[in-house]
mmCIF file of C-alpha atoms in Angstrom:
data_model
loop_
_atom_site.group_PDB
_atom_site.id
_atom_site.type_symbol
_atom_site.label_atom_id
_atom_site.label_comp_id
_atom_site.label_asym_id
_atom_site.label_seq_id
_atom_site.Cartn_x
_atom_site.Cartn_y
_atom_site.Cartn_z
ATOM 1 C CA MET A 23 -22.738 242.587 60.473
ATOM 2 C CA ILE A 24 -25.230 241.941 62.098
ATOM 3 C CA ASP A 25 -26.746 241.041 58.606
ATOM 4 C CA GLU A 26 -23.658 238.267 58.057
ATOM 5 C CA ASP A 27 -25.636 236.184 60.949
ATOM 6 C CA ILE A 28 -22.630 234.781 62.860
ATOM 7 C CA ALA A 29 -22.224 231.188 63.813
ATOM 8 C CA GLY A 30 -22.543 231.243 67.232
ATOM 9 C CA VAL A 31 -22.813 234.937 68.011
ATOM 10 C CA GLU A 32 -25.723 236.714 69.655
ATOM 11 C CA PHE A 33 -25.756 240.985 69.414
ATOM 12 C CA ILE A 34 -26.724 242.985 71.945
ATOM 13 C CA GLY A 35 -27.341 247.098 71.291
ATOM 14 C CA ILE A 36 -26.694 248.769 74.747
ATOM 15 C CA ASN A 37 -27.443 253.167 74.699
ATOM 16 C CA THR A 38 -28.069 255.129 77.426
ATOM 17 C CA ASP A 39 -31.245 257.582 73.975
ATOM 18 C CA LYS A 40 -34.087 254.933 74.042
ATOM 19 C CA GLN A 41 -35.538 256.628 70.642
ATOM 20 C CA ALA A 42 -31.845 255.687 68.534
ATOM 21 C CA LEU A 43 -31.999 251.954 70.238
ATOM 22 C CA GLN A 44 -35.291 251.363 68.035
ATOM 23 C CA PHE A 45 -32.706 251.573 64.743
ATOM 24 C CA CYS A 46 -30.514 248.868 66.424
ATOM 25 C CA LYS A 47 -31.280 245.692 64.803
ATOM 26 C CA ALA A 48 -29.915 243.961 67.384
ATOM 27 C CA SER A 49 -31.489 240.342 68.460
ATOM 28 C CA THR A 50 -31.020 242.106 72.321
ATOM 29 C CA ALA A 51 -32.087 246.212 72.248
ATOM 30 C CA MET A 52 -30.994 248.247 76.043
ATOM 31 C CA GLN A 53 -31.124 250.587 77.490
ATOM 32 C CA ILE A 54 -28.469 251.619 80.270
ATOM 33 C CA GLY A 55 -28.924 254.971 83.144
ATOM 34 C CA GLU A 56 -32.530 255.031 82.509
ATOM 35 C CA LYS A 57 -33.137 256.666 85.736
ATOM 36 C CA LEU A 58 -29.857 258.823 85.007
ATOM 37 C CA THR A 59 -30.836 260.074 81.790
ATOM 38 C CA LYS A 60 -34.371 259.520 81.755
ATOM 39 C CA GLY A 61 -34.050 257.878 78.287
ATOM 40 C CA LEU A 62 -31.999 260.605 76.217
ATOM 41 C CA GLY A 63 -28.204 260.665 75.200
ATOM 42 C CA ALA A 64 -25.558 261.435 77.476
ATOM 43 C CA GLY A 65 -24.556 265.308 75.496
ATOM 44 C CA ALA A 66 -21.548 262.953 74.891
ATOM 45 C CA LYS A 67 -19.970 263.595 78.031
ATOM 46 C CA PRO A 68 -18.370 260.529 79.048
ATOM 47 C CA GLU A 69 -18.982 260.842 83.000
ATOM 48 C CA ILE A 70 -22.539 260.187 82.099
ATOM 49 C CA GLY A 71 -21.908 256.978 79.846
ATOM 50 C CA GLU A 72 -20.103 255.748 82.780
ATOM 51 C CA LYS A 73 -22.661 256.346 85.759
ATOM 52 C CA ALA A 74 -25.480 255.213 83.284
ATOM 53 C CA ALA A 75 -23.884 251.637 82.539
ATOM 54 C CA GLU A 76 -22.592 251.788 86.909
ATOM 55 C CA GLU A 77 -26.591 251.911 87.046
ATOM 56 C CA SER A 78 -27.375 249.158 84.785
ATOM 57 C CA GLN A 79 -24.282 246.997 85.924
ATOM 58 C CA GLU A 80 -26.404 243.784 87.088
ATOM 59 C CA GLU A 81 -28.439 244.075 84.192
ATOM 60 C CA LEU A 82 -26.040 244.296 81.620
ATOM 61 C CA ALA A 83 -24.139 240.903 83.564
ATOM 62 C CA GLN A 84 -27.276 238.673 83.516
ATOM 63 C CA ALA A 85 -27.419 239.246 79.182
ATOM 64 C CA LEU A 86 -23.256 238.943 78.854
ATOM 65 C CA LYS A 87 -24.189 235.206 81.491
ATOM 66 C CA GLY A 88 -23.706 231.777 79.339
ATOM 67 C CA ALA A 89 -20.894 234.037 76.921
ATOM 68 C CA ASP A 90 -17.638 231.953 76.875
ATOM 69 C CA MET A 91 -16.414 235.474 74.870
ATOM 70 C CA VAL A 92 -17.340 238.751 74.884
ATOM 71 C CA PHE A 93 -16.285 241.666 71.506
ATOM 72 C CA VAL A 94 -17.448 245.269 73.276
ATOM 73 C CA THR A 95 -17.554 247.986 70.119
ATOM 74 C CA ALA A 96 -18.324 251.442 69.978
ATOM 75 C CA GLY A 97 -17.731 254.847 68.617
ATOM 76 C CA MET A 98 -15.127 256.794 71.185
ATOM 77 C CA GLY A 99 -14.948 260.081 71.672
ATOM 78 C CA GLY A 100 -18.977 260.618 72.476
ATOM 79 C CA GLY A 101 -20.233 259.649 75.261
ATOM 80 C CA THR A 102 -22.051 256.341 75.909
ATOM 81 C CA GLY A 103 -19.427 254.914 74.335
ATOM 82 C CA THR A 104 -16.668 255.919 75.718
ATOM 83 C CA GLY A 105 -17.718 256.354 78.553
ATOM 84 C CA ALA A 106 -20.179 253.106 79.316
ATOM 85 C CA ALA A 107 -17.374 250.482 77.422
ATOM 86 C CA PRO A 108 -15.343 250.605 80.095
ATOM 87 C CA VAL A 109 -17.673 249.530 81.948
ATOM 88 C CA ILE A 110 -18.786 247.180 80.116
ATOM 89 C CA ALA A 111 -16.219 245.021 79.825
ATOM 90 C CA ARG A 112 -15.005 244.652 83.326
ATOM 91 C CA ILE A 113 -17.847 243.320 83.981
ATOM 92 C CA ALA A 114 -17.204 240.534 81.245
ATOM 93 C CA LYS A 115 -13.908 240.416 82.648
ATOM 94 C CA ASP A 116 -15.008 240.065 85.906
ATOM 95 C CA MET A 117 -16.918 237.285 84.772
ATOM 96 C CA GLY A 118 -14.137 234.748 83.582
ATOM 97 C CA ILE A 119 -15.501 236.083 79.983
ATOM 98 C CA LEU A 120 -12.829 236.692 77.315
ATOM 99 C CA THR A 121 -13.216 240.414 77.119
ATOM 100 C CA VAL A 122 -11.803 242.246 73.235
ATOM 101 C CA GLY A 123 -12.456 245.936 72.214
ATOM 102 C CA VAL A 124 -12.453 247.184 69.214
ATOM 103 C CA VAL A 125 -13.463 250.653 68.912
ATOM 104 C CA THR A 126 -12.909 253.508 66.355
ATOM 105 C CA LYS A 127 -11.465 257.338 66.789
ATOM 106 C CA PRO A 128 -13.080 259.861 65.913
ATOM 107 C CA PHE A 129 -11.255 262.201 62.801
ATOM 108 C CA ARG A 130 -9.200 264.978 63.100
ATOM 109 C CA PHE A 131 -11.849 267.566 62.007
ATOM 110 C CA GLU A 132 -13.464 266.503 65.022
ATOM 111 C CA ALA A 133 -12.948 269.004 67.426
ATOM 112 C CA LYS A 134 -9.834 268.292 70.022
ATOM 113 C CA THR A 135 -12.165 267.309 73.192
ATOM 114 C CA ARG A 136 -13.560 264.381 71.288
ATOM 115 C CA MET A 137 -10.325 263.671 70.465
ATOM 116 C CA SER A 138 -9.638 263.799 74.286
ATOM 117 C CA ASN A 139 -11.832 262.159 74.887
ATOM 118 C CA ALA A 140 -11.585 259.684 72.870
ATOM 119 C CA LEU A 141 -7.785 259.043 74.125
ATOM 120 C CA ASN A 142 -8.827 259.091 77.458
ATOM 121 C CA GLY A 143 -11.107 256.535 76.814
ATOM 122 C CA ILE A 144 -9.151 254.053 74.761
ATOM 123 C CA GLU A 145 -6.857 253.935 77.116
ATOM 124 C CA LYS A 146 -9.582 253.030 80.418
ATOM 125 C CA LEU A 147 -11.070 250.155 77.882
ATOM 126 C CA LYS A 148 -7.608 249.023 77.950
ATOM 127 C CA ALA A 149 -7.394 248.539 81.476
ATOM 128 C CA ALA A 150 -10.535 247.065 81.580
ATOM 129 C CA VAL A 151 -9.694 244.158 78.269
ATOM 130 C CA ASP A 152 -7.574 241.437 77.199
ATOM 131 C CA THR A 153 -6.754 242.763 73.426
ATOM 132 C CA LEU A 154 -7.625 245.684 71.934
ATOM 133 C CA ILE A 155 -7.794 246.567 68.585
ATOM 134 C CA VAL A 156 -8.251 251.119 67.764
ATOM 135 C CA ILE A 157 -9.614 251.673 64.424
ATOM 136 C CA PRO A 158 -8.693 255.750 63.732
ATOM 137 C CA ASN A 159 -11.426 256.763 61.076
ATOM 138 C CA ASP A 160 -8.592 258.889 59.977
ATOM 139 C CA LYS A 161 -6.933 255.632 57.868
ATOM 140 C CA LEU A 162 -11.372 255.100 55.699
ATOM 141 C CA LEU A 163 -9.313 258.529 54.182
ATOM 142 C CA GLU A 164 -7.418 256.755 52.716
ATOM 143 C CA ILE A 165 -8.828 254.037 50.932
ATOM 144 C CA VAL A 166 -12.113 256.010 49.810
ATOM 145 C CA ASP A 167 -12.465 258.001 46.873
ATOM 146 C CA ARG A 168 -14.893 261.276 45.979
ATOM 147 C CA ARG A 169 -17.667 259.377 45.480
ATOM 148 C CA THR A 170 -17.849 256.973 47.746
ATOM 149 C CA THR A 171 -21.192 257.541 50.252
ATOM 150 C CA MET A 172 -20.353 258.967 54.164
ATOM 151 C CA PRO A 173 -22.688 255.423 55.560
ATOM 152 C CA ASP A 174 -20.757 253.574 52.737
ATOM 153 C CA ALA A 175 -17.420 254.595 53.982
ATOM 154 C CA LEU A 176 -18.055 253.808 57.520
ATOM 155 C CA LYS A 177 -19.420 250.473 56.834
ATOM 156 C CA LYS A 178 -15.857 249.680 55.625
ATOM 157 C CA ALA A 179 -14.971 250.451 60.015
ATOM 158 C CA ASP A 180 -17.490 247.845 60.247
ATOM 159 C CA GLU A 181 -15.461 245.584 57.996
ATOM 160 C CA VAL A 182 -12.292 244.837 60.930
ATOM 161 C CA LEU A 183 -14.492 244.109 63.284
ATOM 162 C CA GLN A 184 -16.528 241.981 60.932
ATOM 163 C CA GLN A 185 -13.407 240.002 60.352
ATOM 164 C CA ALA A 186 -12.166 239.725 63.607
ATOM 165 C CA VAL A 187 -15.006 238.625 64.930
ATOM 166 C CA GLN A 188 -15.575 235.902 61.657
ATOM 167 C CA GLY A 189 -11.917 234.731 61.461
ATOM 168 C CA ILE A 190 -12.016 233.290 65.503
ATOM 169 C CA THR A 191 -15.640 232.453 65.331
ATOM 170 C CA ASP A 192 -14.953 230.479 62.395
ATOM 171 C CA LEU A 193 -11.148 229.454 63.512
ATOM 172 C CA ILE A 194 -12.794 227.658 67.109
ATOM 173 C CA ASN A 195 -15.590 226.778 65.607
ATOM 174 C CA VAL A 196 -14.568 224.868 61.691
ATOM 175 C CA PRO A 197 -12.420 222.328 61.977
ATOM 176 C CA GLY A 198 -8.834 221.630 61.260
ATOM 177 C CA LEU A 199 -5.578 218.894 59.167
ATOM 178 C CA ILE A 200 -3.768 221.506 62.427
ATOM 179 C CA ASN A 201 -6.559 222.507 65.138
ATOM 180 C CA LEU A 202 -6.855 225.639 66.078
ATOM 181 C CA ASP A 203 -9.445 225.846 69.320
ATOM 182 C CA PHE A 204 -10.813 228.273 72.402
ATOM 183 C CA ALA A 205 -8.178 227.276 74.623
ATOM 184 C CA ASP A 206 -5.222 228.298 71.607
ATOM 185 C CA VAL A 207 -7.182 231.915 71.326
ATOM 186 C CA GLN A 208 -7.134 232.385 74.913
ATOM 187 C CA THR A 209 -3.525 231.064 75.143
ATOM 188 C CA VAL A 210 -3.007 234.131 72.490
ATOM 189 C CA MET A 211 -5.456 236.789 73.780
ATOM 190 C CA VAL A 212 -5.533 237.127 77.068
ATOM 191 C CA ASP A 213 -4.314 239.789 78.925
ATOM 192 C CA LYS A 214 -2.845 241.035 75.832
ATOM 193 C CA GLY A 215 -3.083 244.403 75.272
ATOM 194 C CA ILE A 216 -2.797 246.104 72.260
ATOM 195 C CA ALA A 217 -3.234 243.371 68.954
ATOM 196 C CA HIS A 218 -3.897 242.938 65.194
ATOM 197 C CA ILE A 219 -5.981 240.991 63.452
ATOM 198 C CA GLY A 220 -7.321 240.815 59.892
ATOM 199 C CA ILE A 221 -7.975 238.295 56.882
ATOM 200 C CA GLY A 222 -6.388 237.708 53.455
ATOM 201 C CA HIS A 223 -7.060 236.390 50.445
ATOM 202 C CA ALA A 224 -5.517 235.502 47.479
ATOM 203 C CA LYS A 225 -4.895 233.690 44.168
ATOM 204 C CA GLY A 226 -2.326 231.670 42.051
ATOM 205 C CA ASP A 227 1.066 230.167 42.566
ATOM 206 C CA ASP A 228 1.399 232.819 45.424
ATOM 207 C CA LYS A 229 -1.567 232.972 47.217
ATOM 208 C CA ALA A 230 -0.410 231.833 50.736
ATOM 209 C CA LEU A 231 2.044 235.012 50.300
ATOM 210 C CA GLU A 232 -0.355 237.003 49.036
ATOM 211 C CA ALA A 233 -2.175 235.962 51.542
ATOM 212 C CA VAL A 234 -1.006 236.362 54.568
ATOM 213 C CA LYS A 235 0.545 239.868 53.087
ATOM 214 C CA GLN A 236 -2.431 240.390 53.350
ATOM 215 C CA ALA A 237 -3.475 239.833 56.506
ATOM 216 C CA VAL A 238 -0.255 241.597 58.345
ATOM 217 C CA SER A 239 -1.075 244.953 56.850
ATOM 218 C CA SER A 240 -4.404 245.924 57.377
ATOM 219 C CA PRO A 241 -5.128 249.417 55.752
ATOM 220 C CA LEU A 242 -7.444 250.340 58.375
ATOM 221 C CA LEU A 243 -5.959 249.776 61.844
ATOM 222 C CA GLU A 244 -2.463 251.439 63.076
ATOM 223 C CA THR A 245 -0.891 248.171 64.045
ATOM 224 C CA THR A 246 2.087 245.437 62.178
ATOM 225 C CA ILE A 247 2.378 242.375 63.657
ATOM 226 C CA GLU A 248 6.454 243.380 64.494
ATOM 227 C CA GLY A 249 6.775 242.673 67.548
ATOM 228 C CA ALA A 250 4.793 240.472 69.390
ATOM 229 C CA SER A 251 4.475 237.954 71.079
ATOM 230 C CA HIS A 252 1.998 236.329 71.281
ATOM 231 C CA VAL A 253 0.203 235.141 67.595
ATOM 232 C CA ILE A 254 -2.220 232.945 66.321
ATOM 233 C CA ILE A 255 -1.962 232.705 62.009
ATOM 234 C CA ASN A 256 -5.094 230.068 60.511
ATOM 235 C CA ILE A 257 -3.953 228.865 56.708
ATOM 236 C CA SER A 258 -7.143 227.358 55.022
ATOM 237 C CA GLY A 259 -7.268 226.119 51.925
ATOM 238 C CA ASP A 260 -6.078 224.545 48.076
ATOM 239 C CA ILE A 261 -2.164 225.106 49.638
ATOM 240 C CA SER A 262 0.000 222.887 49.209
ATOM 241 C CA LEU A 263 3.254 222.286 52.587
ATOM 242 C CA ILE A 264 5.395 224.930 50.784
ATOM 243 C CA GLU A 265 3.093 227.478 50.889
ATOM 244 C CA ALA A 266 2.027 227.459 54.496
ATOM 245 C CA ASN A 267 5.782 227.304 55.335
ATOM 246 C CA ASP A 268 5.793 230.581 52.704
ATOM 247 C CA ALA A 269 3.832 232.351 54.622
ATOM 248 C CA ALA A 270 4.375 231.034 58.231
ATOM 249 C CA SER A 271 7.349 231.856 57.727
ATOM 250 C CA TYR A 272 6.482 234.912 56.810
ATOM 251 C CA VAL A 273 4.702 236.265 59.585
ATOM 252 C CA GLN A 274 8.482 234.689 61.756
ATOM 253 C CA GLU A 275 10.017 237.154 59.798
ATOM 254 C CA LEU A 276 8.370 240.117 61.362
ATOM 255 C CA ALA A 277 7.236 238.876 64.511
ATOM 256 C CA GLY A 278 10.738 238.001 65.148
ATOM 257 C CA ASP A 279 12.599 234.763 67.298
ATOM 258 C CA ASP A 280 10.681 235.550 70.454
ATOM 259 C CA ALA A 281 7.342 235.933 69.018
ATOM 260 C CA ASN A 282 4.814 232.346 70.021
ATOM 261 C CA ILE A 283 3.091 231.255 67.408
ATOM 262 C CA ILE A 284 0.412 229.142 66.998
ATOM 263 C CA PHE A 285 0.028 227.284 63.523
ATOM 264 C CA GLY A 286 -3.812 226.211 62.434
ATOM 265 C CA ALA A 287 -4.547 225.072 58.811
ATOM 266 C CA MET A 288 -7.310 224.441 56.907
ATOM 267 C CA TYR A 289 -7.212 222.028 53.662
ATOM 268 C CA ASP A 290 -10.308 222.387 51.351
ATOM 269 C CA GLU A 291 -9.595 220.853 47.816
ATOM 270 C CA ASN A 292 -12.859 222.496 46.922
ATOM 271 C CA ALA A 293 -11.124 225.966 46.965
ATOM 272 C CA GLN A 294 -10.029 225.702 43.452
ATOM 273 C CA ASP A 295 -6.145 227.747 43.940
ATOM 274 C CA GLU A 296 -7.191 229.979 46.183
ATOM 275 C CA ALA A 297 -6.081 230.290 50.611
ATOM 276 C CA THR A 298 -7.540 232.351 53.222
ATOM 277 C CA ILE A 299 -5.331 233.699 55.917
ATOM 278 C CA THR A 300 -6.401 235.133 59.086
ATOM 279 C CA VAL A 301 -2.943 236.259 61.721
ATOM 280 C CA ILE A 302 -3.727 237.344 65.229
ATOM 281 C CA ALA A 303 -1.435 238.714 66.560
ATOM 282 C CA THR A 304 -1.155 240.441 70.588
ATOM 283 C CA GLY A 305 1.280 241.850 72.719
ATOM 284 C CA LEU A 306 1.641 244.510 70.554
ATOM 285 C CA ASP A 307 2.386 247.381 72.930
ATOM 286 C CA SER A 308 5.793 246.628 74.885
ATOM 287 C CA HIS A 309 6.249 249.961 74.453
ATOM 288 C CA GLY A 310 3.611 253.397 75.754
ATOM 289 C CA VAL A 311 4.962 254.494 72.769
ATOM 290 C CA ASN A 312 3.281 252.922 70.608
ATOM 291 C CA THR A 313 0.016 253.288 72.720
ATOM 292 C CA PRO A 314 -2.978 254.952 70.678
ATOM 293 C CA VAL A 315 -2.738 257.648 72.786
ATOM 294 C CA ALA A 316 1.252 257.784 71.851
ATOM 295 C CA LYS A 317 0.321 257.505 68.722
ATOM 296 C CA ALA A 318 -1.957 260.388 68.455
ATOM 297 C CA MET A 319 0.272 262.794 70.152
ATOM 298 C CA THR A 320 2.029 262.320 67.536
ATOM 299 C CA GLU A 321 0.487 262.761 63.931
ATOM 300 C CA PHE A 322 -13.546 257.823 67.409
ATOM 301 C CA LYS A 323 -17.434 258.238 66.812
ATOM 302 C CA THR A 324 -18.309 255.932 64.064
ATOM 303 C CA PRO A 325 -21.005 253.514 66.292
ATOM 304 C CA PHE A 326 -20.422 250.045 65.636
ATOM 305 C CA LYS A 327 -24.101 248.277 64.984
ATOM 306 C CA ALA A 328 -23.021 244.999 66.247
ATOM 307 C CA LYS A 329 -21.037 242.321 67.999
ATOM 308 C CA THR A 330 -20.020 243.564 71.804
ATOM 309 C CA THR A 331 -20.734 246.100 74.556
ATOM 310 C CA GLY A 332 -20.319 249.502 74.438
ATOM 311 C CA ASN A 333 -20.510 252.840 72.763
ATOM 312 C CA THR A 334 -23.922 253.047 70.655
ATOM 313 C CA TYR A 335 -23.888 249.385 69.935
ATOM 314 C CA ALA A 336 -22.818 247.090 72.152
ATOM 315 C CA GLN A 337 -22.913 243.274 71.512
ATOM 316 C CA PRO A 338 -21.233 240.295 73.040
ATOM 317 C CA ALA A 339 -20.488 237.401 71.244
ATOM 318 C CA ALA A 340 -20.556 234.042 72.694
ATOM 319 C CA GLN A 341 -18.236 230.967 71.669
ATOM 320 C CA THR A 342 -15.411 233.396 70.746
ATOM 321 C CA ALA A 343 -12.031 234.396 71.709
ATOM 322 C CA ALA A 344 -10.440 238.033 72.633
ATOM 323 C CA ALA A 345 -9.198 240.044 70.235
ATOM 324 C CA ALA A 346 -5.485 241.280 69.721
ATOM 325 C CA GLN A 347 -3.031 244.160 70.874
ATOM 326 C CA PRO A 348 -3.045 246.280 68.144
ATOM 327 C CA THR A 349 1.277 247.404 68.181
ATOM 328 C CA TYR A 350 2.109 250.253 67.976
ATOM 329 C CA LYS A 351 6.593 251.063 67.045
ATOM 330 C CA ALA A 352 8.219 253.343 68.446
ATOM 331 C CA PRO A 353 9.755 254.959 66.314
ATOM 332 C CA THR A 354 13.651 255.472 66.038
ATOM 333 C CA PHE A 355 15.554 258.707 66.637
ATOM 334 C CA ARG A 356 19.170 258.613 65.636
ATOM 335 C CA ALA A 357 21.376 260.639 66.272
ATOM 336 C CA PRO A 358 23.212 263.162 64.036
ATOM 337 C CA SER A 359 26.991 262.125 63.123
ATOM 338 C CA ALA A 360 28.848 265.010 64.088
ATOM 339 C CA ALA A 361 29.826 267.000 61.678
ATOM 340 C CA ALA A 362 33.242 268.473 61.084
ATOM 341 C CA PRO A 363 34.256 271.873 63.309
ATOM 342 C CA ALA A 364 33.580 275.229 60.628
ATOM 343 C CA GLN A 365 36.492 275.737 58.877
ATOM 344 C CA PRO A 366 36.802 279.581 59.262
ATOM 345 C CA VAL A 367 36.162 281.590 55.612
ATOM 346 C CA ALA A 368 38.359 284.880 55.506
ATOM 347 C CA PRO A 369 36.255 287.494 54.698
ATOM 348 C CA LYS A 370 36.274 287.906 50.501
ATOM 349 C CA GLU A 371 37.775 291.581 49.780
ATOM 350 C CA ALA A 372 34.779 293.745 47.403
ATOM 351 C CA PRO A 373 36.500 293.792 44.219
ATOM 352 C CA GLN A 374 38.402 297.458 43.612
ATOM 353 C CA SER A 375 36.591 299.386 40.662
ATOM 354 C CA ALA A 376 38.830 300.862 38.526
ATOM 355 C CA PRO A 377 38.909 305.503 39.192
ATOM 356 C CA ALA A 378 36.456 306.961 37.496
ATOM 357 C CA GLN A 379 37.561 309.150 34.747
ATOM 358 C CA PRO A 380 37.070 313.347 34.272
ATOM 359 C CA PHE A 381 33.939 314.042 32.540
ATOM 360 C CA ARG A 382 34.672 314.900 29.392
ATOM 361 C CA PRO A 383 32.210 316.554 27.135
ATOM 362 C CA MET A 384 31.895 314.656 23.836
ATOM 363 C CA ARG A 385 31.618 317.398 21.616
ATOM 364 C CA GLN A 386 34.052 316.933 18.725
ATOM 365 C CA GLU A 387 36.301 320.844 17.169
ATOM 366 C CA THR A 388 34.604 321.544 13.838
ATOM 367 C CA GLN A 389 35.879 324.292 11.447
ATOM 368 C CA ILE A 390 33.164 326.872 10.524
ATOM 369 C CA ASN A 391 33.386 329.500 7.462
ATOM 370 C CA ILE A 392 31.964 332.283 7.788
ATOM 371 C CA PRO A 393 30.769 334.376 4.451
ATOM 372 C CA ASP A 394 32.418 337.673 3.784
ATOM 373 C CA PHE A 395 29.484 339.368 3.352
ATOM 374 C CA LEU A 396 29.041 338.859 6.833
ATOM 375 C CA ARG A 397 32.004 339.985 9.306
ATOM 376 C CA ASN A 398 33.083 343.039 10.239
ATOM 377 C CA LYS A 399 34.479 344.664 8.635
ATOM 378 C CA LYS A 400 37.051 347.423 10.576
#
């Protein structure tokens, strides 16, 4: 994502592992916990990552100074990301910076300890950020084929982060016909918990409706916008009033009548019958069962290489807004309808077999003529 050169965004790579930072593309690379780890990794121990971030909290605060918004990104389950991300997020939020977490959960085939560490880290991060987006790595298995290489597959997870940052920065920096600004983003994202963010693109007669459907059903997220408390929908492109109404009505129907929906529109006559729609929905974790931990109990280790602070690479994004909270819907359980009482059934008698007939040899009597010369003569 660093290669995309998103305007107004600064990238900071953070790690305890000095050697790993040599491969970081971020403009700023920061080693934390130098005294504690001596330049080595955290050994898959979140407590080491946490202490390392606490050791370097002054340097972290200095690096985040001046940012309007920070994206803390990490692969959860290991040591540095799991332990340091909540500390970094807390530092940013204490500085009055809109703070968004974008993290991954491990594959199910990874060790149970790693998943347990990830879930604990996610809960701590959720308490430290304004909004949180969780990407389950298992979702990658649903969108790639057998020939997709591991690096290419993991880049798909980075796309969610890129969508979040690009969507929010465009929303803030690009003036619109119905304009949205950073204050609108703050309204939707400050202290809102789990979030969903998506961007859809479409062409043709139903472009607005198709684009909004893509935006609300990101294949890499566990969340939808159903039950969201706050929603931003921003439409750009060559769209008509009717098309804008169709898209906004679709979002309203999914989110519910009580959702606070903020609408923005940017008309672009050069889009040539195209539409791009960004949807940010927050307040999705009003039910405890919808949290990432509860989801994992019923059914992250990909480091993001850009965009705010956290795991292997954490980078603060300047001039942006906090991410929305992913919603987790509580499963609905229906009580089984009362069944009619069972009627007693008389046992069936075993079929009576016919009495056995006495054995009779199957022999036919025959008349044997003995020649006279063989007969005994008296």
